[in-house]
Short mmCIF file of C-alpha atoms in Angstrom, two decimals:
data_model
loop_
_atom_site.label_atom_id
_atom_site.label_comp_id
_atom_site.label_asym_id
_atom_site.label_seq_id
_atom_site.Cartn_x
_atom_site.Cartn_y
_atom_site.Cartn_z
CA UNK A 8 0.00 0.00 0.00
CA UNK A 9 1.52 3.33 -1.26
CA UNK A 10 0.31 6.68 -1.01
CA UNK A 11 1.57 9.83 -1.83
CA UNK A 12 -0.65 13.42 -0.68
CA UNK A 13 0.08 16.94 0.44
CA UNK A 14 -1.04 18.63 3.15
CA UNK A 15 -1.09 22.20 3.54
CA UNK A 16 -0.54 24.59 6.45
CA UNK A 17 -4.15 25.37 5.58
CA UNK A 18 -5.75 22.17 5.91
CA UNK A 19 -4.18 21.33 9.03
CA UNK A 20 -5.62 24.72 10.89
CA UNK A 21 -8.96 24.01 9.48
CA UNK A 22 -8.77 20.57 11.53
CA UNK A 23 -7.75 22.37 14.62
CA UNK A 24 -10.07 24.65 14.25
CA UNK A 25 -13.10 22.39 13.93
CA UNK A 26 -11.41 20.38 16.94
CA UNK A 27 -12.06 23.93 19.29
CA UNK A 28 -14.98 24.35 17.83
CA UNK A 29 -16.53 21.10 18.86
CA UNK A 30 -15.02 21.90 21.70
CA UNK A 31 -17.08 25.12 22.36
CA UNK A 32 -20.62 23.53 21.78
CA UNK A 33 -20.44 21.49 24.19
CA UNK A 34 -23.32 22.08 26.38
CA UNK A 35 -20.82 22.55 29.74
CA UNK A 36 -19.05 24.91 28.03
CA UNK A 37 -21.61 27.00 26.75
CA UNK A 38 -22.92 26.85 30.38
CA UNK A 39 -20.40 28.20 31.84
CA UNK A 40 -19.54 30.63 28.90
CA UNK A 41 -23.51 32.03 29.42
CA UNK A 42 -22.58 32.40 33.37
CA UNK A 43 -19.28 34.59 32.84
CA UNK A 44 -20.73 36.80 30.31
CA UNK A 45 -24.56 37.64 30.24
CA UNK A 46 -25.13 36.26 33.51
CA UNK A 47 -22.32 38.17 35.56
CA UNK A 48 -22.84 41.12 32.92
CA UNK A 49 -26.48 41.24 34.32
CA UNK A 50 -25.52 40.64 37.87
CA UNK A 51 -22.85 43.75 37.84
CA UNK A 52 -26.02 45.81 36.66
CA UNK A 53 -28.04 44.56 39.07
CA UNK A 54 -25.56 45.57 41.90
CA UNK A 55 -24.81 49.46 40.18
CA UNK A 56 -29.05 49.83 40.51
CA UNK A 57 -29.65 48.45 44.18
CA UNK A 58 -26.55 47.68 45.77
CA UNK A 59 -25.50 51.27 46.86
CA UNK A 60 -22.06 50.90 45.95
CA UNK A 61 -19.66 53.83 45.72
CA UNK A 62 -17.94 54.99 42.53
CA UNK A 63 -14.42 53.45 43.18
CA UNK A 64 -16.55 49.94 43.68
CA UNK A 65 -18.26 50.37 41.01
CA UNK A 66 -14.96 51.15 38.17
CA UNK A 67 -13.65 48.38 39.85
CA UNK A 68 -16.52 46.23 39.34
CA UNK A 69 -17.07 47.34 35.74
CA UNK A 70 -13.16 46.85 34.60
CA UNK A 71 -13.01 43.39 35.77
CA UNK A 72 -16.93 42.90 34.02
CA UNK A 73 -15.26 43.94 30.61
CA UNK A 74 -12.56 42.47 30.99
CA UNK A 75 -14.02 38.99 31.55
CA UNK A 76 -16.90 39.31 28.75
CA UNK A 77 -14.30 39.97 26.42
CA UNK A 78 -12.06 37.16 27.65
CA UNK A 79 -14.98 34.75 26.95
CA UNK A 80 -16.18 36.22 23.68
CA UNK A 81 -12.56 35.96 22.24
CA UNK A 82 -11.92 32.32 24.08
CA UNK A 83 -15.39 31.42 21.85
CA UNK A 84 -14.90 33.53 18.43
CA UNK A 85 -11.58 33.69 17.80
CA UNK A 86 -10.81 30.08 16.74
CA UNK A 87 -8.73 30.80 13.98
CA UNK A 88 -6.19 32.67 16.51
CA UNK A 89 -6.12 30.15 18.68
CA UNK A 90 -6.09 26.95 16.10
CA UNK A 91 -2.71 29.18 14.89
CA UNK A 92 -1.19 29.31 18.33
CA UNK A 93 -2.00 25.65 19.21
CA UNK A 94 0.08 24.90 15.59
CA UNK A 95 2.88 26.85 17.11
CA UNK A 96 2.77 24.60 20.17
CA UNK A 97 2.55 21.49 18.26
CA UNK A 98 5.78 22.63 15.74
CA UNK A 99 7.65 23.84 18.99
CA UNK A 100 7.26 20.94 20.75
CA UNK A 101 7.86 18.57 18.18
CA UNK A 102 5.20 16.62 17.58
CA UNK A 103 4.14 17.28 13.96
CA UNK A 104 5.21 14.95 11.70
CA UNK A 105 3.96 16.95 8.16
CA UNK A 106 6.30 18.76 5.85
CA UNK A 107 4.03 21.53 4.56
CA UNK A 108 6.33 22.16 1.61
CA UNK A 109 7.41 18.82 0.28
CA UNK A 110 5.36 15.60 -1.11
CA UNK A 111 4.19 12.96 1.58
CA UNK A 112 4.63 8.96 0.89
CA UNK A 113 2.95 6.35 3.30
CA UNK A 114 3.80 2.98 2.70
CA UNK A 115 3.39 -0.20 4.70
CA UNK A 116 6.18 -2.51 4.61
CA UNK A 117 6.56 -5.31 6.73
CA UNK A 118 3.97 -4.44 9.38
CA UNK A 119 5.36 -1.04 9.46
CA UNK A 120 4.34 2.05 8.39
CA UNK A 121 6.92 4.21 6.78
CA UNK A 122 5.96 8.24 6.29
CA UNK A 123 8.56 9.90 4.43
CA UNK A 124 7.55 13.91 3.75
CA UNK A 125 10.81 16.16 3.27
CA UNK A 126 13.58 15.45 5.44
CA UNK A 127 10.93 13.63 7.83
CA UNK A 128 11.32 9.28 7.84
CA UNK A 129 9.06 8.08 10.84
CA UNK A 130 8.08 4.35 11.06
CA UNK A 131 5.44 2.88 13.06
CA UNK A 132 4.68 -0.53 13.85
CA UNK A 133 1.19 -1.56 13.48
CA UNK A 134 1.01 -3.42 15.89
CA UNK A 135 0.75 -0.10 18.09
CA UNK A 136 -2.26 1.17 16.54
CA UNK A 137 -4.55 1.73 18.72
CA UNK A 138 -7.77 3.00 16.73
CA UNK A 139 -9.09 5.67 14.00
CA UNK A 140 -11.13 7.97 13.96
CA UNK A 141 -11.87 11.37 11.54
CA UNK A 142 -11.58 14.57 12.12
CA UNK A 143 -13.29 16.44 10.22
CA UNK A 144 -12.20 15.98 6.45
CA UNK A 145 -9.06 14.27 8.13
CA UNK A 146 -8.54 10.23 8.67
CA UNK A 147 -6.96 10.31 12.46
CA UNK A 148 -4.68 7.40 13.16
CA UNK A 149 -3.97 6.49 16.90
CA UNK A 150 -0.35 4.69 17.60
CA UNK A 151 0.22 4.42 21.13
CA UNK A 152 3.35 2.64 23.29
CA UNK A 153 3.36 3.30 27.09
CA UNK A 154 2.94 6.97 27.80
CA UNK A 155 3.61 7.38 24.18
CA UNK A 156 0.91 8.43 21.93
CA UNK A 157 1.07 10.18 18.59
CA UNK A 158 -1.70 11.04 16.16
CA UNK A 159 -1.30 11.06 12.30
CA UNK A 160 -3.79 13.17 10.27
CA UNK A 161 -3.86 12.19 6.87
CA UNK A 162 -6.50 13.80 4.60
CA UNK A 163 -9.07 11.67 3.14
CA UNK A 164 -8.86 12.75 -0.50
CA UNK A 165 -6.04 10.81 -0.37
CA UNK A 166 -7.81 7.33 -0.39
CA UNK A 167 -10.77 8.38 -2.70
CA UNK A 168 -13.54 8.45 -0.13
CA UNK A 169 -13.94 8.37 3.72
CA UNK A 170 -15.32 4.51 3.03
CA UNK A 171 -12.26 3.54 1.27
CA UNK A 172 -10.05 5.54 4.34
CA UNK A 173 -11.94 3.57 6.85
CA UNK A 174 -10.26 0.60 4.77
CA UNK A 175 -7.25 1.61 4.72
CA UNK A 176 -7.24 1.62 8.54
CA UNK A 177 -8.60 -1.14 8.81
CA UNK A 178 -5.98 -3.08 7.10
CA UNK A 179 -3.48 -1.69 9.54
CA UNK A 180 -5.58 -3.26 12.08
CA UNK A 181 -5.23 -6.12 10.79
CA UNK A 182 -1.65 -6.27 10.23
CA UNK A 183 -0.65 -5.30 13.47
CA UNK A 184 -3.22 -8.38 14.81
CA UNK A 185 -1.23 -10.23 12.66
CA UNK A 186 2.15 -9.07 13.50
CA UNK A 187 1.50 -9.22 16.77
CA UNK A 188 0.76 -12.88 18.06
CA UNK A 189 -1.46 -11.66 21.64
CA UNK A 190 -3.60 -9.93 19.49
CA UNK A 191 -3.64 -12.99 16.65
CA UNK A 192 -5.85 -15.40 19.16
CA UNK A 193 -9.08 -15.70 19.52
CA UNK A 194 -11.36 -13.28 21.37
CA UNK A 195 -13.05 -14.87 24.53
CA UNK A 196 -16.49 -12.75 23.83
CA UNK A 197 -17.32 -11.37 20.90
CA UNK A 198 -20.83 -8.93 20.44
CA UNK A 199 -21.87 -7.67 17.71
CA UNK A 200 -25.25 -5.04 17.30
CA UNK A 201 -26.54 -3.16 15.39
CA UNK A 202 -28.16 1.16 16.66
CA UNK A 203 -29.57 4.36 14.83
CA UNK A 204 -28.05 7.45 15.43
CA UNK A 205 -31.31 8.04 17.68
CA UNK A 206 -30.64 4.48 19.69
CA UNK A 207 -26.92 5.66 20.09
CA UNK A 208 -28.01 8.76 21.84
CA UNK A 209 -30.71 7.31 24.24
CA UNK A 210 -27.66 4.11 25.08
CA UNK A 211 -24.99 7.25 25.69
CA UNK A 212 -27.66 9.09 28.20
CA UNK A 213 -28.20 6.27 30.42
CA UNK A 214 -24.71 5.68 30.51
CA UNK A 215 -23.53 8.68 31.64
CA UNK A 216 -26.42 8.74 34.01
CA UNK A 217 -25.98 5.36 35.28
CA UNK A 218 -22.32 6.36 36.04
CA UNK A 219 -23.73 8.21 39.08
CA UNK A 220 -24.33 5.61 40.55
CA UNK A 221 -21.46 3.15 40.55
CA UNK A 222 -17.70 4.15 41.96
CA UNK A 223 -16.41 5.13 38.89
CA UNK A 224 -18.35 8.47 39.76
CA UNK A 225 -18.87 8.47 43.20
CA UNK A 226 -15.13 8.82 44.32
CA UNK A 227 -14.07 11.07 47.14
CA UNK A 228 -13.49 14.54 45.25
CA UNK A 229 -17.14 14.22 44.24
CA UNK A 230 -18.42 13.03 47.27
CA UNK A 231 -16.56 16.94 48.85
CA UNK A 232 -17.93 18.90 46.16
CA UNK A 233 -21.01 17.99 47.18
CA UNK A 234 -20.40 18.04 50.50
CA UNK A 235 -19.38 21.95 50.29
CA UNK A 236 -21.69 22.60 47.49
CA UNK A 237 -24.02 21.70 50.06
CA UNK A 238 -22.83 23.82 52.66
CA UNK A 239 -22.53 26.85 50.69
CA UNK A 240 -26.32 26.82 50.10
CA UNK A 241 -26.97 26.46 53.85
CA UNK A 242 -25.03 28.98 54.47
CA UNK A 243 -26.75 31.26 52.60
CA UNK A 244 -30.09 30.01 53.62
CA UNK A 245 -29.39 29.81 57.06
CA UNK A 246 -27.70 33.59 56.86
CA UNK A 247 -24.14 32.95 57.83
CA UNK A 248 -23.24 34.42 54.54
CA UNK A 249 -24.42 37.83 54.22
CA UNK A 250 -24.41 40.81 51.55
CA UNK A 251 -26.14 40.16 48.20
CA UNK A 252 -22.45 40.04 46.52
CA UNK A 253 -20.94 37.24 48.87
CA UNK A 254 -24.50 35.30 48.53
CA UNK A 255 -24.36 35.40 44.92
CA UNK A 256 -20.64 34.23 44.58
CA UNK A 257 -21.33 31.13 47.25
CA UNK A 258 -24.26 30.31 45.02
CA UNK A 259 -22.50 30.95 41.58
CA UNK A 260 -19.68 28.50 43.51
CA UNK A 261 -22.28 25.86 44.55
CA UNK A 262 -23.85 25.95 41.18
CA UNK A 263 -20.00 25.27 39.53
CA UNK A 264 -19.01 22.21 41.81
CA UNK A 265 -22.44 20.71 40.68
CA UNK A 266 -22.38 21.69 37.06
CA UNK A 267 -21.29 18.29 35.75
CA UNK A 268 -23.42 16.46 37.68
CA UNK A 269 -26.27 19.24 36.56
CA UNK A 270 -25.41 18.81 33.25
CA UNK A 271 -25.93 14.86 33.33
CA UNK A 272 -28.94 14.86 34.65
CA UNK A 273 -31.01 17.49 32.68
CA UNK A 274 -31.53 17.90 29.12
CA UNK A 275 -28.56 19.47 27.86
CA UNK A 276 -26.70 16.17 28.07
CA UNK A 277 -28.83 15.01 24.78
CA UNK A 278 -27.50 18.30 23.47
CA UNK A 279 -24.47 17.22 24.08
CA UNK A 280 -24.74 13.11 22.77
CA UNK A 281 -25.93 14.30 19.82
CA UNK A 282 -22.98 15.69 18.49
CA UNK A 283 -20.90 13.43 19.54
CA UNK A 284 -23.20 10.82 17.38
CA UNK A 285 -23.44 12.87 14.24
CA UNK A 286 -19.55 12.84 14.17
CA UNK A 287 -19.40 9.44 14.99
CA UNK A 288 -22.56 8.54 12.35
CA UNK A 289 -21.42 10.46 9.92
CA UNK A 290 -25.01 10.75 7.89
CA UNK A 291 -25.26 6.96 8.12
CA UNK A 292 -29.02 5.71 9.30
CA UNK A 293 -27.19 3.01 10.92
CA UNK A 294 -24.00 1.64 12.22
CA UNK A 295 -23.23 -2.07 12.81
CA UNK A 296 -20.69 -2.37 16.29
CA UNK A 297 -18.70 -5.04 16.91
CA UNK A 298 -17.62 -5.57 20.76
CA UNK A 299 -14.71 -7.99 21.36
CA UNK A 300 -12.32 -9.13 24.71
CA UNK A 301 -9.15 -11.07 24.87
CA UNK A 302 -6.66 -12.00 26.69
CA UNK A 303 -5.42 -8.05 26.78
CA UNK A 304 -7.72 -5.84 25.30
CA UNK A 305 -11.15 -4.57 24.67
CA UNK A 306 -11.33 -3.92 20.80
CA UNK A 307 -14.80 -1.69 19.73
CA UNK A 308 -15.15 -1.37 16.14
CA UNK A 309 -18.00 0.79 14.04
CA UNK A 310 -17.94 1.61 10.23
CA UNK A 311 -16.13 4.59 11.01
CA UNK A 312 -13.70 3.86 13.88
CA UNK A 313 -11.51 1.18 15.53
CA UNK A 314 -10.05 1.46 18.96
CA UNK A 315 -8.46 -1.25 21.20
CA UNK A 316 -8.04 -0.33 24.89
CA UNK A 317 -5.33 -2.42 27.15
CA UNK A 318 -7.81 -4.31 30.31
CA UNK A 319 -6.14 -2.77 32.62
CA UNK A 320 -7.85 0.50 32.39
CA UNK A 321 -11.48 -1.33 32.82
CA UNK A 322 -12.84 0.27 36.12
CA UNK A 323 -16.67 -0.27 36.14
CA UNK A 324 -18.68 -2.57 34.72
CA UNK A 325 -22.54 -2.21 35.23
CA UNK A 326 -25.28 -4.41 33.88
CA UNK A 327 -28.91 -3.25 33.54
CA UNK A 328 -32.11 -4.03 31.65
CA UNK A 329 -31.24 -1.71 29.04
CA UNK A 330 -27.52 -2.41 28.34
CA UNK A 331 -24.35 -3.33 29.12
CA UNK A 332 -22.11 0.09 30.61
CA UNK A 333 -18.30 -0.37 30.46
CA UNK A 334 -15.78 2.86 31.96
CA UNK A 335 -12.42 3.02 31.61
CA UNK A 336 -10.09 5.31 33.18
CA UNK A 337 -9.46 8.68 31.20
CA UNK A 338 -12.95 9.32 30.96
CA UNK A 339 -13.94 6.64 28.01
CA UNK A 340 -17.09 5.14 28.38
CA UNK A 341 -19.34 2.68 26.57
CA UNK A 342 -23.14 0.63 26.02
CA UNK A 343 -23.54 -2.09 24.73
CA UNK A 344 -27.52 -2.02 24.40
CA UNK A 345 -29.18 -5.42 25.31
CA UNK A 346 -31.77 -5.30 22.76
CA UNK A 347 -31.32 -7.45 19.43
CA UNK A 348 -27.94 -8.41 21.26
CA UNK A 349 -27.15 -12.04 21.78
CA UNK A 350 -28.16 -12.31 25.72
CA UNK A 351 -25.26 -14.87 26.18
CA UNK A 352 -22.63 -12.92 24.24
CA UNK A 353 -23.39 -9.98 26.63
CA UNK A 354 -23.26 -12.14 30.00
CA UNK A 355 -20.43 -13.59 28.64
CA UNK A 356 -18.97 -9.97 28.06
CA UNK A 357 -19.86 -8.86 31.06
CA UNK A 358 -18.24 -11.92 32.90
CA UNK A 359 -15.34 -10.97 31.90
CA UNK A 360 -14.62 -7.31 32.00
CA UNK A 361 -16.49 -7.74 35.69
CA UNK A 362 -13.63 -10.00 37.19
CA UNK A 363 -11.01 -7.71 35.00
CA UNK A 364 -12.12 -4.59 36.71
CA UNK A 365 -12.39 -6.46 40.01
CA UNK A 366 -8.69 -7.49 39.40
CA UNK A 367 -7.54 -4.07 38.67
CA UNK A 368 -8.99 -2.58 41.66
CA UNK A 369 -7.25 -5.00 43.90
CA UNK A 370 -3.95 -4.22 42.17
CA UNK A 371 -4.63 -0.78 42.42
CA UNK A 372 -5.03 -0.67 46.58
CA UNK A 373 -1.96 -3.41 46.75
CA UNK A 374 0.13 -0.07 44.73
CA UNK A 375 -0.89 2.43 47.23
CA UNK A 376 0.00 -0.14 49.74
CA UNK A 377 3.55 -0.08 48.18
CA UNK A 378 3.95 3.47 47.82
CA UNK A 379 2.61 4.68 51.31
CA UNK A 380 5.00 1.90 52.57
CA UNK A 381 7.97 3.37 50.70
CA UNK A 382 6.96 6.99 51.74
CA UNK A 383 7.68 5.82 55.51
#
């Protein structure tokens, strides 16, 4: 497999650029963007009309008003600015593998894939890949090694289609299985179904929900936010705070230790879902998913994305009427819906990733054992 493309300074700011703004309509963010500008813009009026303050108060108020509306409005309009300054970062530091000037080759030879673009050579075993994904008009590929992780962008033009990119990762996938004789053997559980873009949405919901209930959300630092979210309120109910300005900023700081939480539970989280799907679905009216474990990883693949995630980062496993809920740590999640699913595939499934996660919780408390034992 040989490929040759270019890729232009231009092309690769318009991907960072539709990265942010993703980024900025996510329901959280526009939360909290609505809070520090018409919210606190309203609240600062508020206080000029019935707060009796004096003028010195009041310049001081207004300065630090501006200047935090106009922090926000730039943070949310001026993508192109900050896609060009996240470049900078990513050229600085090295990790930007694309010669804007010269001709880029990909081959695969031997398991490996070769990128050759000016005075650039980088090789990367399949076997490391880790998953795809697009971005945008972009095909993302995923290799990751320990701490390690590096992301190739390679445009899709290049393969004739996003279908025929998908492919192309694909095949990687399987060449690294096949280099790579762990990943060669036969999964233990294997489920495969088959969800709308609608079905996707509702499955995603419940998981998040359902994650509020099970210790993958209800660790300590959660269990203190509430705790002084809690207390903040009574406070102010009770009136040990006092003065409309401290009320309001023990409230505005209650409201912000919840907002996640908030956020979950109401509405906005479909908001939210349903991007994430119509990326993820990309106009298809259905996707078929294909669930797999092994002896080392958990391998999801769609019609538009492959990733393989090492057991060892399985925390939570939760089985209800409606689905299956894996989380890992970093924040990935995923359901594996129960309906038109084989019923034994998915106890099987959950079998297994139950006594993984129950594995790596033990090893995790025998680690802090270790290292509160070597801090004495």
């Amino acid at each position: 497999m040989n490929y040759r493309f270019h890729l232009t300074r231009d092309q690769y700011l318009a991907t960072l650029k539709a990265e942010l703004k993703a980024q900025c309509l996510d329901p959280l963010h526009l939360l909290v963007s609505f809070l520090l500008t018409v919210v606190q813009f309203a609240w600062i009026v508020f206080l000029f009309t019935h707060a009796g303050l004096t003028e010195q108060v009041k310049l001081i108020l207004s300065l630090a008003s501006a200047a935090l509306f106009g922090a926000t409005l730039w943070w949310n309009l001026a993508l192109n600015s900050r896609a060009k300054r996240k470049l900078r970062a990513i050229e600085k530091a090295g990790y930007l593998y694309q010669d804007f000037t010269s001709l880029i080759r990909i081959k695969v030879d031997d398991g490996v894939l070769k990128i050759y673009g000016g005075k650039n050579k980088l090789s990367y075993d399949c076997a490391y890949l880790r998953g795809f994904s697009f971005v945008g008009e972009m095909l993302a590929l995923i290799f990751s090694n320990g701490q390690a992780v590096h992301r190739i962008l390679i445009p899709i033009s290049t393969f004739g289609g996003r279908s025929e990119a998908a492919a192309f990762a694909r095949k990687l996938e399987d060449i690294g299985a096949y280099a790579d004789e762990e990943l060669a053997e036969d999964p233990d559980c294997v489920v495969e179904y088959v969800s709308t873009e609608k079905e996707f949405v509702s499955d995603y919901v419940r998981c998040c929900r359902t994650a509020y209930r099970t210790p993958y959300m209800l660790t300590a630092s959660f269990l203190l936010k509430v705790l002084l979210a809690v207390f903040l309120v009574w406070c102010v109910c009770n009136g040990t705070i006092t003065g409309t300005v401290w009320q309001f900023t023990a409230c505005l700081a209650a409201f912000l230790l919840l907002s996640r939480p908030l956020l979950v539970f109401s509405p906005l989280i479909r908001l939210s879902a349903g991007q994430y799907a119509k990326t993820l679905f990309s106009g298809a009216e259905r996707m078929t998913f294909r669930v797999s474990v092994d002896s080392q990883y958990l391998t999801i693949v769609s019609d538009t994305f492959c990733n393989r995630f090492s057991l060892e980062r399985v925390s939570v496993v939760e089985k209800t009427a409606h689905a299956l809920y894996v989380y890992l740590r970093g924040g990935i999640i995923q359901a594996i819906p129960a309906k038109n699913t084989d019923a034994h595939a998915l106890s099987r499934c959950y079998v297994l990733l139950q006594a993984q996660a129950e594995m790596n919780k033990r090893q995790r408390k025998n680690f802090s054992i270790l290292r509160r034992g070597n801090k004495e």
